[in-house]
Every structure is written in structure tokens, then in C-alpha cells.
């Protein structure tokens, strides 16, 4: 430790003795106690004190601003550490009135060893009031003001800047936490001689966000180029703003980004695209049957699944990728600056495999799968984000329809599929309005009696331009469009009308009508058939509803009630397409069914499918349901089915579906040819 020290006069115990003889005002400020420890006469005059004792008694901390207090502490530290000296203009307030003095300050070691400050007045306040005020402002402000040489060395720091200066830092650049901020500032300075930047900076109290305003200027003392820097600590503001921004851009449940953020990212890319070509991938991810998870295990388990899902996707991403939850169980991933589609597909596949791993949900372990749709945004091809998003959605939809748990990359083929689909939707709406749909009837005959006993009503759509469009193509679309109930009602009413016509001609036959699962699940399902039962003037037992296994899955009590009521109304009930889907024999035994229709794929696999067919025939016999074989095309099939007691048959061997007017004649032809064969 080194310090200026007023030598004591020989033989004097007063450490201030020498100063007392001086005519210049000199005093010692005891920083620790905020009091004047010693003052000579001239100093007492300046301070307007009657005596040194009176001056010593004054508590100078009263009314002292915190900046001044901090600065005095800083001075004290500098005296101890560096033996510094400062000359500054000060405004002191001896009896409340300002007096401006220029003082030279140095360290002074008190008799008890503490460091104090020796102040020598070296000039009076002859400056203009404006100058004085600006000097005062500079000294007292919280704004950090510093002048650096062009090499980044400090030339002048105001007290706030000096306070903020971390220990050991010498150059301006060392204050920046991030080199890129410094470089940006430098580049701006070079380009336009000034820069405004909010940068993370090292300070004596840790890293802070500082709003910096930097300007090139000349050093007033030397005329050399210099840099004037003003800085305001905006950490609190920045943290609050960042937090608000974080909350506004994040999904609360999963912590990943939200829809709004994704939109902003896309806008940013669009803006960046103007400066060059780029390709980005958008992935739509959707948890398969998530509603079922929520309904079966509760929302807490659903939430855990969503959170785990988000974490797993995030773990598969690179820094530049963005994951957002768009709502519900829909997530979107943005993969920036795509290089290669092969690696993209490998990444998606890896992601898919990661997602199917079991999730620990406390009481249960669940495995879910995800369907993924992918689309590529290409700036060179005038990419449009809303199109890209739509395409990813279509690709996702395609994944769902292809059995879920897979990904689809949108391509031209899918584009054509979409166009075709849109065309179908428009045409279906038109066809319903213009009644372009009609029913054809396929005969179903009793094997033993060699007689047509029933017909299956099959929908036909004769499109004005495209001709016949098969039901397999338009019925699923009608289901998805939500018009299947309307169409189903039309089918049933037309079938009843046709039956009435035939009966009035003396042609008695039963009709079976297909009922789609969507229709069956509709809450108005029963009401419609109750209404119909009341309307028709022939026995309801002439009508059979063909439902598939899919209709029977779900709430057992509800399904049972529907089936019971349909039975009660007198309609017959057939299980259609048995042998496809689940082929759950339990369904056959659980519900009161009048008829089991064995799917054509079964029949066509004869004799290989023989053992299974025999089992179904036996089981149906057990529960008292009649058996119908569909898709009988050959005499061998006919013979096999006949031999093993299949009750009824339907198929091209006998006839395709024909128009209502042609049916009586078709039936006569079939029956006479069968009599010939028999
Ligand atoms: P489905 O209920 O299994 O109807 C039998 C289908 O098999 C009919 O096809 C019929 O023409 C065809 N078929 C009959 N015999 C043979 C054969 O020997 N060989 C072959 N290869 N096929 C044969 P279609 O008319 O094209 O109907 C297809 C499907 O569309 C139906 O399958 C049914 O699921 C649905 N569908 C038809 N009409 C309606 C309707 O009015 N409502 C509902 N919901 N679905 C309908
Ligand atoms: Ca059918
Ligand atoms: Ca069928």
C-alpha cells in the first residue's frame, strides 16, 4: 500500500499541522464517517463554518445523493489500490447554497490507519452556470458516460461508468460478453460513425444488458479520434420484456413454441428469402387417436403424453429447427435450410421411432404413435407458407389414411389426389342436390331352394361426364364430408319405395341396405328407423340393415341398445364383410344378429380359407343366424358353399347389381338357369 501522506511537523502530534499553515483551502474528508476530519482556516471559510470543530460536527451524508456516496467510496478504493489523484469540479452546499470549486483529491491516511481523502481547492467556480450544470449532471447521472481512445483505451469515465467498470478490464472490447456485438458496433461505427445497440456487458456487478449509444468524436484534450460511449442499464427492462416475449411465444403446457411464434418465424424466413434461395421443411405431427387416450385415461395422462411427446421431438431437433404446438395434439416442426431430402427422411423416421416408445404416466405405461405430414418450402419456386402448411396438412391426412404411425412427404401425386378429392367433394354436393345417385340391386339366393330371396341395394352414381363412379370411391368421401346420413336416408327411402313398387306388381322379395358406421353412430340413427317403421305399409322384416364390425366397436351399452331397438322394430340385422377387419367372433355371439355375410375375399380364397369358413358357418348356426357368402364367382365356390351348408349366396356367378326395373326379369333368368344346373 502506498499513499500520499502529509508529513507531520516535527514535534507535532497533529497530522494536519502543515496544512493548517496553508492559505489554500485544504480539508480531509473521512469517507467512512461522512464527516470532515480536518480543515484549515481557508477551508472553514469556504465551508462557511465558524470553526474547525463546527465543521467537523456536520454530518455530510445528510442530503447526499447515492451517486456521490458511491463515488466517494470508489475514490477511497482507488486511493488504496492505485494511489490515484483526481481533479474535478464539485458543487458543495455549505449552508444549503451551492458553491462550485475545483478540487484536487488524493489519499490521506488517518492516524488510525484508515484511508481518507485530502481535498485541496485549486480553483473557484468561474465556469459558466451551464457548464457547471452539465459537469454536475455528468458527475451525478446514472448514465454511464465514457470516452475511449480509438484503440479502446479509456480516456475518461464518469463516476457511473467508473463504478460499473469490472476489475482488471482495460479495453472497451473486454466489456462485451459477445464478440459479435462488439464487431457489429465496430462495423456500424465504421459505416456511419455511430451505433445503437443493446448488448450483454461485463460490469463490476455481473453481466448486464446495457443500451449503448456509441459515437465517433474527437478527444477535446488531444484532438485525436475517440469514441464517446453512453450506456444505460436496461437489464430489468430486458428481462421483463424477454419474459413477456417468452410467455407470448410459448405453449404453457409443453414449453415449446406456439402458433404465433411459428408464424413469426415463417415471416422472418420470407423476409430473408429475398436475399437468396432457400429450402425449408415443415412437418405436421399428430398423435394418433389422442382423443381416445384423453377419454380413456383422463386429461392428466393426456397432458403427460403431450409433454413427453414435445420433449422427444425437441430432442431430435437441431439448434436451428423450431418446434411449435399448434393446439390439441398437433405439433409443427420447421427444419431450416434443408440440404438433402434423404437425410430429412432418415431424421423423420428416427423421430417416429422415438415417439412410439412407451410413456410412463404414473399409474399406466402407454405407447402412442404419431402420423406425420411433410412439405417443403422453396423460396426459388415462389414458396408460399400457407400453401406449404396446407400441403403438410394434406400429407398428414394421407398418413392417417394409410394406417397412421407413418410419414408422408407431399409430392405431385398427392397434389393430384387433393385436386381429385376437391373435385369429388364438389360433385358429390351437386349429385345429392340433383339426385344423380340411384340404387341397383344384386340378387341373393337361397342355396337349397335355388331361389332369389333377397337383394342388396347398392348405390350407383352415374356422373354426367365421368360415367359410373364406384361406391368405394365416393362413400368414404361422403362419410368424411358428413353427408353420409343424408345419402343413407335417401338409400333407405328409395329401397322402401322400390320394394313398394315390386310388391304392387306382385313381386315379393326382401331388401338389404348398407348402413355405414358413421350412420350407425349418429344419435339420430334410431329416430330415423322408428320414423320409417311407422311410414311403410309392408312388414319391417322385409328390410335388413347391413352393418360392419366397426359399428359394433365403442360403448357396448349404446351399441346393444341400438341393436335391441332395431330388432324390436322388426328390421333384420346383418353383419357385413365378416372376415375383413377384426373378424372378432365375439361380435357374432354378443349381439342378436339375423345374418352373417362372409366377405368376398374369404370366398375367393376357397378352398384354402375352407377351415375358417366352416368355423364361421358352425358358429352362425349356433346362434341361429343365417349365412350369406358374398362374391361367389365360380361353380366350384358355389358347390363348396352349398356342400357345407351356407344358407345364401350372392355374386357375379348369378348376377351383378341391376336396375330396379330389370330385377324381376333377372331373378327369373337366374332361377331358371339354376333349375337347369340342378
Ligand atoms: P359391400 O357391402 O360388400 O357390397 C358388395 C360389393 O361387392 C358390391 O360392390 C358388389 O357389386 C360387389 N360384388 C358382388 N358380387 C361380387 C362378385 O362376385 N365379385 C366381385 N369382385 N364383387 C362382387 P359395390 O357396389 O362396388 O359396392 C362397394 C361397397 O360400397 C359396398 O360393399 C358397400 O360397402 C359400399 N356401398 C354400396 N352401396 C352403399 C350404400 O348404399 N350405403 C353404404 N353405406 N355403403 C354402400
Ligand atoms: Ca353390403
Ligand atoms: Ca359386403
XYZ file of C-alpha atoms and ligand atoms in Angstrom:
726
model
C 0.000 0.000 0.000
C 1.268 3.364 -0.978
C -0.267 6.734 -0.316
C 0.252 10.428 -0.118
C 0.638 11.471 3.414
C 1.030 14.938 4.840
C 4.132 14.757 6.881
C 3.708 15.673 10.479
C 5.596 18.737 11.649
C 8.486 17.796 13.868
C 7.335 17.751 17.449
C 3.622 17.966 16.465
C 1.093 15.223 17.068
C -1.326 16.907 14.613
C -1.225 15.083 11.272
C -2.789 18.160 9.669
C -0.366 20.698 11.130
C 1.316 21.585 7.849
C -1.961 22.146 6.051
C -3.173 24.484 8.739
C -0.453 26.938 7.708
C -1.539 26.973 4.076
C -3.698 29.742 2.638
C -5.338 27.462 0.114
C -8.446 25.733 1.396
C -7.495 22.169 2.344
C -9.600 19.604 4.190
C -9.659 15.905 4.908
C -12.849 14.030 4.269
C -13.396 10.926 6.389
C -15.228 8.808 3.847
C -16.219 6.104 6.343
C -17.997 8.580 8.599
C -19.040 11.188 6.040
C -17.528 13.965 8.070
C -14.725 16.424 7.632
C -11.894 15.245 9.864
C -9.597 18.236 9.437
C -9.951 21.633 7.787
C -7.675 24.662 7.656
C -8.978 28.170 8.110
C -9.368 28.851 4.406
C -11.395 25.683 4.121
C -13.592 26.715 7.023
C -14.328 29.936 5.176
C -15.278 28.121 2.001
C -17.487 25.767 4.029
C -18.911 28.811 5.890
C -18.042 27.338 9.264
C -17.107 29.456 12.322
C -14.524 26.914 13.434
C -12.957 23.591 12.503
C -14.966 21.947 15.338
C -18.201 23.287 13.955
C -17.319 21.903 10.539
C -16.283 18.544 11.993
C -19.672 18.300 13.692
C -21.551 18.447 10.374
C -22.955 15.137 9.091
C -22.358 15.462 5.344
C -24.267 12.326 4.488
C -27.492 14.279 5.011
C -28.916 15.078 1.606
C -26.045 13.379 -0.216
C -27.128 11.635 -3.420
C -26.326 7.938 -3.773
C -24.155 8.626 -6.825
C -21.978 10.995 -4.810
C -21.774 8.495 -1.946
C -20.819 5.692 -4.329
C -18.285 7.883 -5.993
C -16.624 8.747 -2.712
C -16.372 5.047 -1.850
C -14.907 4.403 -5.292
C -12.357 7.171 -4.721
C -11.401 5.617 -1.433
C -10.822 2.257 -3.102
C -8.779 3.903 -5.852
C -6.596 5.713 -3.322
C -5.892 2.425 -1.563
C -5.335 0.406 -4.699
C -3.736 2.838 -7.124
C -2.712 5.851 -5.094
C -4.793 7.848 -7.591
C -5.487 11.528 -7.716
C -8.445 13.314 -9.253
C -9.179 16.871 -10.040
C -12.835 17.694 -10.514
C -15.361 20.456 -10.268
C -17.537 19.953 -7.235
C -20.546 21.789 -6.067
C -20.644 21.827 -2.309
C -23.553 23.140 -0.292
C -22.014 24.748 2.827
C -25.239 26.182 4.218
C -27.589 24.979 1.579
C -26.295 27.390 -1.101
C -24.218 25.921 -3.932
C -20.557 26.821 -4.205
C -18.568 25.406 -7.068
C -14.945 24.616 -6.508
C -12.290 22.786 -8.393
C -10.532 20.348 -6.114
C -7.576 18.065 -6.317
C -8.198 14.880 -4.361
C -5.570 12.495 -3.037
C -5.455 9.771 -0.418
C -4.810 10.612 3.230
C -4.064 8.013 5.867
C -5.722 8.806 9.152
C -3.841 8.262 12.421
C -5.938 5.108 12.963
C -4.750 3.737 9.607
C -7.998 4.260 7.634
C -7.889 5.863 4.222
C -9.496 9.281 3.913
C -9.481 11.909 1.189
C -7.421 15.056 1.179
C -9.109 17.801 -0.828
C -7.172 20.860 -1.994
C -9.094 23.595 -3.654
C -7.227 24.536 -6.778
C -9.771 26.830 -8.391
C -13.057 28.527 -7.846
C -16.179 28.074 -9.902
C -15.562 30.646 -12.579
C -17.260 28.460 -15.141
C -20.488 29.463 -16.813
C -23.536 28.140 -14.900
C -24.477 25.995 -17.932
C -21.052 24.350 -17.949
C -21.257 23.779 -14.245
C -24.643 22.240 -14.547
C -23.533 19.945 -17.310
C -20.475 18.935 -15.282
C -22.711 18.248 -12.301
C -25.098 16.265 -14.432
C -22.213 14.251 -15.816
C -20.979 13.501 -12.329
C -24.301 12.623 -10.779
C -26.102 10.809 -13.546
C -26.717 7.055 -13.521
C -25.999 7.047 -17.223
C -22.525 5.688 -17.861
C -20.517 8.045 -19.991
C -17.063 7.172 -21.200
C -14.587 8.360 -23.732
C -12.328 5.719 -25.264
C -9.343 6.208 -27.489
C -9.627 4.731 -30.947
C -7.677 1.718 -29.604
C -10.352 1.173 -26.985
C -8.399 2.507 -24.005
C -10.376 4.610 -21.512
C -9.640 8.343 -21.632
C -12.354 9.443 -19.313
C -15.055 7.659 -17.309
C -17.781 9.474 -15.438
C -18.453 8.126 -11.923
C -21.269 5.873 -13.087
C -19.016 4.391 -15.774
C -16.130 4.023 -13.383
C -18.370 2.264 -10.861
C -19.550 -0.141 -13.489
C -16.077 -0.938 -14.789
C -15.225 -4.503 -13.744
C -11.907 -5.120 -12.082
C -8.989 -5.835 -14.369
C -10.752 -4.662 -17.533
C -8.687 -2.318 -19.610
C -10.083 -2.230 -23.114
C -13.559 -1.389 -24.351
C -13.905 -4.699 -26.195
C -13.357 -6.643 -22.983
C -16.617 -5.231 -21.689
C -18.635 -7.088 -24.312
C -19.799 -10.580 -23.385
C -20.456 -11.446 -27.010
C -17.829 -10.746 -29.584
C -20.456 -10.407 -32.319
C -21.992 -7.418 -30.501
C -18.610 -5.723 -30.397
C -17.989 -6.469 -34.060
C -21.425 -5.192 -35.008
C -20.782 -1.991 -33.107
C -17.429 -1.577 -34.796
C -18.913 -2.163 -38.228
C -21.688 0.372 -37.574
C -19.151 2.900 -36.341
C -17.101 2.437 -39.459
C -20.140 2.672 -41.690
C -21.957 5.625 -40.161
C -19.862 6.847 -37.244
C -22.434 5.780 -34.695
C -24.171 2.754 -33.310
C -27.133 1.980 -31.094
C -27.137 -1.493 -29.591
C -28.431 -3.371 -26.557
C -25.561 -5.650 -25.597
C -24.734 -8.034 -22.812
C -21.817 -6.418 -20.970
C -19.444 -7.298 -18.163
C -19.800 -4.890 -15.237
C -18.499 -4.711 -11.693
C -21.829 -6.169 -10.550
C -22.004 -9.003 -13.061
C -23.289 -9.243 -16.618
C -25.894 -6.661 -17.513
C -27.898 -5.669 -20.556
C -26.705 -2.183 -21.492
C -28.344 0.063 -24.035
C -25.263 1.555 -25.676
C -25.069 4.600 -27.800
C -21.645 4.901 -29.404
C -20.410 7.838 -31.447
C -17.130 8.673 -33.110
C -15.721 12.040 -31.936
C -12.507 13.938 -31.229
C -10.793 13.951 -27.837
C -11.067 17.577 -26.686
C -7.718 17.330 -24.931
C -5.608 15.907 -27.776
C -7.696 16.316 -30.884
C -7.259 12.596 -31.614
C -10.120 10.460 -32.830
C -12.024 8.943 -29.948
C -15.252 7.132 -29.191
C -17.887 8.563 -26.900
C -19.998 5.883 -25.256
C -23.118 6.327 -23.195
C -24.693 3.327 -21.570
C -27.912 2.748 -19.659
C -28.523 -0.404 -17.711
C -31.710 -1.906 -19.223
C -31.335 -5.357 -17.670
C -34.546 -5.225 -15.731
C -36.481 -3.940 -18.684
C -34.900 -6.513 -20.952
C -35.588 -9.379 -18.563
C -39.216 -8.311 -18.158
C -39.587 -7.869 -21.878
C -37.902 -11.183 -22.632
C -40.122 -12.888 -20.118
C -43.226 -11.354 -21.640
C -41.987 -12.328 -25.074
C -41.234 -15.859 -23.827
C -44.720 -16.195 -22.407
C -46.322 -14.801 -25.527
C -44.409 -17.151 -27.782
C -44.627 -20.339 -25.748
C -47.172 -23.032 -25.188
C -47.886 -23.215 -21.465
C -48.249 -26.970 -21.198
C -45.242 -28.202 -23.144
C -42.987 -25.143 -23.037
C -42.387 -25.393 -26.763
C -43.233 -22.518 -29.097
C -46.786 -21.693 -30.075
C -48.624 -20.936 -33.282
C -47.915 -17.200 -33.102
C -44.193 -17.795 -32.868
C -44.225 -20.214 -35.791
C -45.968 -17.571 -37.856
C -43.281 -15.031 -36.961
C -40.525 -17.473 -37.860
C -42.094 -18.053 -41.230
C -42.441 -14.335 -41.834
C -38.783 -13.930 -40.951
C -37.792 -16.615 -43.432
C -39.909 -14.986 -46.110
C -38.118 -11.690 -45.464
C -34.702 -13.398 -45.529
C -35.580 -15.241 -48.715
C -35.399 -12.028 -50.668
C -31.648 -12.204 -50.278
C -31.246 -15.719 -51.700
C -32.740 -19.139 -52.426
C -33.542 -21.398 -49.546
C -35.479 -24.574 -48.797
C -37.145 -25.446 -45.521
C -39.205 -28.416 -44.387
C -42.444 -28.229 -42.467
C -43.517 -31.300 -40.504
C -47.053 -31.688 -39.194
C -47.156 -34.193 -36.351
C -50.346 -35.513 -34.868
C -50.698 -38.081 -32.106
C -52.801 -40.979 -33.338
C -56.131 -41.437 -31.565
C -55.183 -38.926 -28.902
C -58.827 -38.328 -28.076
C -59.086 -41.965 -27.078
C -56.156 -41.527 -24.655
C -57.831 -38.493 -23.099
C -61.236 -40.171 -22.921
C -59.911 -43.438 -21.510
C -57.194 -42.289 -19.119
C -58.116 -38.724 -18.271
C -56.601 -35.360 -19.062
C -53.683 -35.684 -16.680
C -52.386 -38.693 -18.572
C -53.144 -36.853 -21.809
C -51.027 -33.912 -20.606
C -48.127 -36.194 -19.695
C -48.297 -37.739 -23.151
C -48.223 -34.282 -24.767
C -45.307 -33.109 -22.636
C -43.279 -36.251 -23.286
C -44.115 -36.060 -26.952
C -42.828 -32.475 -27.156
C -39.637 -33.362 -25.280
C -38.950 -36.304 -27.541
C -39.473 -34.315 -30.708
C -37.314 -31.497 -29.362
C -34.523 -33.955 -28.551
C -34.434 -34.933 -32.224
C -34.052 -31.376 -33.466
C -31.063 -29.252 -34.303
C -30.495 -25.772 -32.917
C -31.915 -24.010 -35.929
C -35.105 -26.127 -36.017
C -38.288 -24.894 -34.382
C -40.962 -26.964 -32.689
C -44.368 -25.438 -32.021
C -47.567 -26.809 -30.565
C -50.391 -25.546 -32.720
C -53.116 -26.692 -30.366
C -54.519 -30.003 -29.109
C -52.226 -32.808 -30.195
C -50.973 -31.009 -33.295
C -47.328 -30.060 -33.477
C -45.362 -28.409 -36.244
C -41.624 -28.643 -36.791
C -39.776 -26.233 -39.006
C -36.485 -27.564 -40.317
C -34.438 -24.696 -41.688
C -32.105 -24.645 -44.650
C -32.702 -28.090 -45.967
C -29.764 -29.665 -47.703
C -30.812 -33.167 -48.570
C -34.166 -34.935 -48.605
C -32.657 -38.349 -47.830
C -31.270 -37.185 -44.534
C -34.562 -35.442 -43.841
C -36.483 -38.675 -44.275
C -33.997 -40.551 -42.108
C -34.432 -37.925 -39.405
C -38.210 -38.133 -39.551
C -38.121 -41.896 -39.350
C -35.798 -41.703 -36.340
C -38.219 -39.254 -34.755
C -41.181 -41.532 -35.399
C -39.376 -44.470 -33.780
C -38.502 -42.349 -30.765
C -42.129 -41.305 -30.357
C -43.546 -44.818 -30.182
C -41.527 -45.724 -27.098
C -43.739 -46.282 -24.038
C -44.502 -43.253 -21.881
C -44.572 -43.601 -18.123
C -47.775 -41.868 -16.976
C -47.613 -42.685 -13.297
C -50.244 -45.361 -12.914
C -50.007 -46.573 -16.500
C -47.467 -47.004 -19.254
C -48.802 -46.015 -22.625
C -47.488 -46.212 -26.137
C -48.774 -43.757 -28.655
C -47.883 -43.334 -32.298
C -47.775 -40.276 -34.474
C -48.708 -39.563 -38.044
C -46.511 -37.091 -39.855
C -47.022 -34.964 -42.936
C -44.127 -33.181 -44.605
C -43.954 -30.375 -47.105
C -41.042 -28.389 -48.494
C -40.981 -24.613 -48.767
C -38.825 -23.399 -51.632
C -38.171 -19.713 -51.991
C -36.874 -20.219 -55.527
C -40.233 -21.729 -56.502
C -42.127 -18.745 -55.063
C -42.920 -20.694 -51.922
C -45.997 -19.606 -50.071
C -46.235 -20.550 -46.407
C -49.966 -21.026 -46.357
C -49.650 -23.443 -49.313
C -46.768 -25.255 -47.603
C -48.801 -25.606 -44.425
C -51.831 -26.847 -46.355
C -49.678 -29.385 -48.179
C -48.150 -30.639 -44.941
C -51.667 -30.992 -43.601
C -52.725 -32.976 -46.651
C -49.630 -35.182 -46.307
C -50.530 -35.734 -42.660
C -54.063 -36.638 -43.625
C -52.641 -39.108 -46.121
C -50.506 -40.690 -43.371
C -53.622 -41.066 -41.235
C -55.498 -42.697 -44.044
C -52.586 -45.033 -44.790
C -52.962 -46.586 -41.365
C -51.240 -43.949 -39.156
C -47.820 -44.239 -37.460
C -46.026 -43.225 -40.650
C -44.927 -40.135 -42.540
C -45.812 -38.812 -45.977
C -43.872 -36.247 -47.950
C -46.137 -34.078 -50.050
C -45.462 -34.562 -53.755
C -47.138 -34.043 -57.102
C -49.028 -37.338 -56.823
C -50.519 -36.210 -53.549
C -51.297 -32.863 -55.146
C -53.266 -34.637 -57.867
C -55.022 -36.686 -55.206
C -56.027 -33.495 -53.466
C -57.377 -31.972 -56.650
C -59.320 -35.143 -57.349
C -60.653 -35.120 -53.827
C -61.771 -31.499 -54.089
C -63.460 -32.291 -57.391
C -65.245 -35.240 -55.773
C -66.489 -33.119 -52.884
C -67.951 -30.512 -55.211
C -69.504 -33.133 -57.463
C -70.986 -35.075 -54.538
C -72.729 -31.962 -53.268
C -74.111 -31.361 -56.754
C -75.138 -35.011 -57.163
C -77.062 -35.002 -53.900
C -78.908 -31.865 -54.920
C -79.629 -33.058 -58.436
C -80.416 -36.633 -57.358
C -77.785 -38.227 -59.572
C -77.480 -41.178 -57.209
C -79.589 -44.264 -57.722
C -79.906 -47.772 -56.405
C -79.067 -51.009 -58.172
C -79.970 -54.367 -56.756
C -77.884 -57.531 -56.578
C -79.816 -60.758 -56.142
C -79.144 -63.017 -53.189
C -80.362 -66.564 -53.482
C -81.211 -69.372 -51.172
C -78.769 -72.239 -51.810
C -81.203 -75.070 -51.109
C -84.287 -73.644 -52.754
C -82.262 -72.325 -55.716
C -84.403 -69.212 -55.482
C -83.715 -65.481 -55.246
C -84.980 -64.481 -51.815
C -83.464 -61.037 -51.330
C -81.467 -58.268 -52.983
C -78.744 -55.997 -51.719
C -79.316 -52.359 -52.542
C -76.097 -50.856 -53.890
C -75.591 -47.212 -54.597
C -74.717 -46.136 -58.118
C -73.549 -42.743 -59.250
C -73.806 -42.072 -62.922
C -71.766 -38.927 -63.340
C -72.797 -36.808 -66.345
C -69.169 -36.605 -67.593
C -67.277 -39.446 -65.986
C -69.915 -42.166 -66.148
C -70.228 -44.678 -63.298
C -68.195 -43.856 -60.234
C -67.825 -46.847 -57.866
C -69.203 -46.516 -54.319
C -65.850 -47.488 -52.773
C -64.564 -44.221 -54.150
C -67.313 -41.836 -53.112
C -68.756 -43.371 -49.924
C -65.657 -42.762 -47.740
C -65.643 -39.153 -49.015
C -69.323 -38.774 -48.148
C -68.526 -40.066 -44.662
C -65.748 -37.549 -44.191
C -67.809 -34.721 -45.635
C -70.597 -35.533 -43.187
C -73.227 -36.114 -45.878
C -73.489 -39.856 -45.364
C -76.634 -39.529 -43.218
C -78.399 -37.616 -45.921
C -77.293 -40.147 -48.504
C -78.129 -43.078 -46.188
C -81.636 -41.716 -45.721
C -82.017 -41.407 -49.480
C -80.871 -45.037 -49.908
C -83.282 -46.373 -47.350
C -86.237 -44.367 -48.611
C -85.505 -45.350 -52.226
C -85.212 -49.007 -51.214
C -88.573 -48.816 -49.470
C -90.132 -47.116 -52.481
C -88.723 -49.784 -54.800
C -89.959 -52.556 -52.536
C -93.412 -50.982 -52.537
C -93.360 -50.867 -56.366
C -92.329 -54.506 -56.713
C -94.876 -55.613 -54.184
C -97.618 -53.779 -56.028
C -96.530 -55.754 -59.132
C -96.854 -58.951 -57.116
C -93.095 -59.386 -56.909
C -92.220 -60.241 -53.304
C -88.609 -60.032 -52.171
C -86.551 -58.751 -49.204
C -84.048 -55.906 -49.452
C -80.857 -55.399 -47.511
C -79.414 -51.930 -47.222
C -75.877 -50.934 -46.266
C -75.512 -48.734 -43.197
C -72.170 -47.041 -42.713
C -70.579 -46.918 -39.214
C -70.955 -43.137 -39.215
C -74.689 -43.505 -39.762
C -74.956 -46.137 -37.069
C -73.130 -43.958 -34.566
C -75.294 -40.923 -35.288
C -77.510 -40.059 -32.293
C -80.482 -39.744 -34.668
C -79.995 -43.240 -36.027
C -82.854 -44.852 -34.070
C -85.228 -41.965 -34.556
C -84.891 -42.284 -38.338
C -85.719 -46.004 -38.366
C -88.567 -45.587 -35.888
C -89.986 -42.995 -38.223
C -89.533 -45.244 -41.261
C -91.096 -48.220 -39.476
C -94.179 -46.120 -38.902
C -94.297 -44.918 -42.522
C -94.023 -48.131 -44.553
C -97.040 -50.279 -45.353
C -95.266 -53.636 -45.530
C -93.606 -55.686 -42.782
C -90.340 -54.254 -41.451
C -88.969 -57.811 -41.592
C -88.645 -57.358 -45.388
C -85.831 -54.951 -44.687
C -82.382 -55.819 -43.481
C -79.675 -53.422 -42.319
C -76.118 -54.425 -43.124
C -73.702 -53.106 -40.537
C -69.999 -53.810 -40.241
C -67.913 -54.772 -37.237
C -66.622 -51.215 -36.963
C -70.124 -50.113 -35.977
C -70.054 -52.513 -33.051
C -66.917 -51.090 -31.509
C -67.338 -48.499 -28.828
C -69.725 -48.151 -25.951
C -71.193 -51.671 -25.580
C -74.339 -50.484 -23.795
C -75.125 -47.965 -26.518
C -74.489 -50.460 -29.326
C -76.613 -53.087 -27.543
C -79.462 -50.641 -27.120
C -79.443 -49.689 -30.797
C -79.357 -53.299 -31.928
C -82.074 -54.275 -29.477
C -84.338 -51.467 -30.657
C -83.771 -52.242 -34.354
C -84.725 -55.848 -33.604
C -87.742 -54.665 -31.692
C -88.881 -52.582 -34.651
C -88.762 -55.787 -36.684
C -85.925 -54.890 -39.060
C -83.424 -57.618 -39.657
C -79.769 -57.099 -38.972
C -76.794 -58.484 -40.894
C -73.118 -58.341 -40.075
C -71.458 -57.335 -43.349
C -67.954 -58.037 -44.635
C -67.207 -60.592 -41.948
C -63.657 -61.825 -42.402
C -62.175 -58.422 -43.063
C -61.294 -56.087 -40.232
C -61.127 -57.618 -36.797
C -63.171 -60.782 -37.528
C -63.829 -60.941 -33.857
C -66.012 -63.962 -33.253
C -67.140 -62.375 -30.006
C -69.073 -59.800 -32.014
C -71.036 -62.582 -33.648
C -72.070 -64.086 -30.344
C -72.543 -60.924 -28.308
C -75.283 -59.222 -30.314
C -78.541 -60.635 -31.683
C -77.789 -60.813 -35.422
C -80.032 -62.395 -38.051
C -77.403 -62.832 -40.676
C -73.648 -63.123 -41.193
C -72.293 -62.033 -44.569
C -68.919 -63.603 -45.263
C -66.672 -61.277 -47.178
C -65.868 -61.978 -50.804
C -62.150 -62.152 -50.067
C -62.868 -65.239 -47.952
C -64.957 -66.874 -50.587
C -62.410 -66.160 -53.263
C -59.692 -67.842 -51.229
C -61.535 -71.131 -51.203
C -60.588 -73.914 -50.669
C -57.638 -72.528 -48.605
C -59.991 -70.486 -46.427
C -62.213 -73.584 -46.002
C -61.435 -74.377 -42.334
C -62.208 -70.832 -41.211
C -65.371 -70.631 -43.293
C -66.554 -73.931 -41.756
C -65.954 -72.441 -38.292
C -67.968 -69.323 -39.093
C -70.756 -71.402 -40.627
C -70.880 -73.541 -37.482
C -70.858 -70.545 -35.169
C -73.567 -68.689 -37.094
C -75.634 -71.870 -36.989
C -75.169 -71.989 -33.219
C -76.571 -68.506 -32.692
C -79.338 -69.022 -35.189
C -78.109 -66.534 -37.799
C -78.309 -67.306 -41.475
C -75.086 -67.270 -43.501
C -74.557 -65.437 -46.765
C -71.481 -65.877 -48.936
C -70.583 -62.746 -50.922
C -68.658 -62.589 -54.172
C -69.441 -66.052 -55.448
C -67.960 -66.126 -58.930
C -67.341 -69.786 -59.765
C -69.292 -73.010 -59.760
C -66.601 -74.584 -57.511
C -67.172 -71.917 -54.899
C -70.909 -72.436 -55.217
C -70.515 -76.190 -54.743
C -68.225 -75.894 -51.751
C -70.559 -73.420 -50.010
C -73.596 -75.494 -50.846
C -71.909 -78.652 -49.514
C -71.053 -77.039 -46.180
C -74.465 -75.588 -45.620
C -74.036 -71.909 -46.411
C -77.634 -70.636 -46.499
C -77.472 -67.937 -49.127
C -75.151 -66.706 -51.863
C -74.584 -63.532 -53.796
C -72.127 -62.917 -56.593
C -71.355 -62.351 -60.232
C -71.902 -66.069 -60.854
C -75.583 -65.250 -60.622
C -75.764 -61.576 -61.407
C -74.279 -58.195 -60.947
C -76.410 -55.467 -59.399
C -79.140 -54.390 -61.830
C -81.609 -51.535 -62.059
C -84.864 -51.943 -60.156
C -86.970 -52.306 -63.334
C -84.774 -55.156 -64.574
C -84.717 -57.096 -61.338
C -87.830 -59.291 -61.654
C -86.661 -60.485 -65.095
C -83.070 -61.049 -63.840
C -84.401 -63.149 -60.982
C -86.457 -65.287 -63.359
C -83.394 -65.883 -65.556
C -81.216 -66.871 -62.576
C -83.796 -69.221 -61.168
C -84.431 -70.983 -64.464
C -80.729 -71.448 -65.159
C -80.211 -72.818 -61.640
C -83.040 -75.267 -62.163
C -81.309 -76.402 -65.340
C -78.000 -76.892 -63.482
C -79.680 -78.680 -60.631
P -70.421 -54.423 -49.966
O -71.431 -54.028 -48.963
O -69.508 -55.506 -49.596
O -71.174 -54.714 -51.292
C -70.860 -55.772 -52.113
C -69.916 -55.332 -53.172
O -69.384 -56.484 -53.806
C -70.599 -54.549 -54.265
O -69.708 -53.633 -54.770
C -70.853 -55.632 -55.322
O -71.009 -55.136 -56.627
C -69.596 -56.428 -55.170
N -69.784 -57.799 -55.659
C -70.891 -58.559 -55.614
N -70.665 -59.768 -56.132
C -69.369 -59.808 -56.498
C -68.525 -60.801 -57.102
O -68.917 -61.913 -57.404
N -67.236 -60.459 -57.330
C -66.752 -59.236 -57.009
N -65.495 -58.985 -57.266
N -67.517 -58.267 -56.439
C -68.833 -58.569 -56.195
P -70.115 -52.153 -54.981
O -71.474 -51.976 -55.438
O -68.999 -51.548 -55.758
O -70.060 -51.569 -53.511
C -68.900 -51.471 -52.832
C -69.136 -51.102 -51.430
O -69.693 -49.797 -51.318
C -70.126 -51.985 -50.714
O -69.516 -53.164 -50.327
C -70.523 -51.128 -49.589
O -69.583 -51.205 -48.561
C -70.499 -49.770 -50.181
N -71.857 -49.368 -50.526
C -72.552 -49.588 -51.673
N -73.776 -49.044 -51.583
C -73.859 -48.467 -50.355
C -74.870 -47.752 -49.655
O -75.993 -47.546 -50.115
N -74.579 -47.309 -48.412
C -73.377 -47.524 -47.848
N -73.158 -47.064 -46.625
N -72.420 -48.214 -48.459
C -72.658 -48.677 -49.715
Ca -73.051 -54.965 -48.051
Ca -70.059 -56.922 -48.043
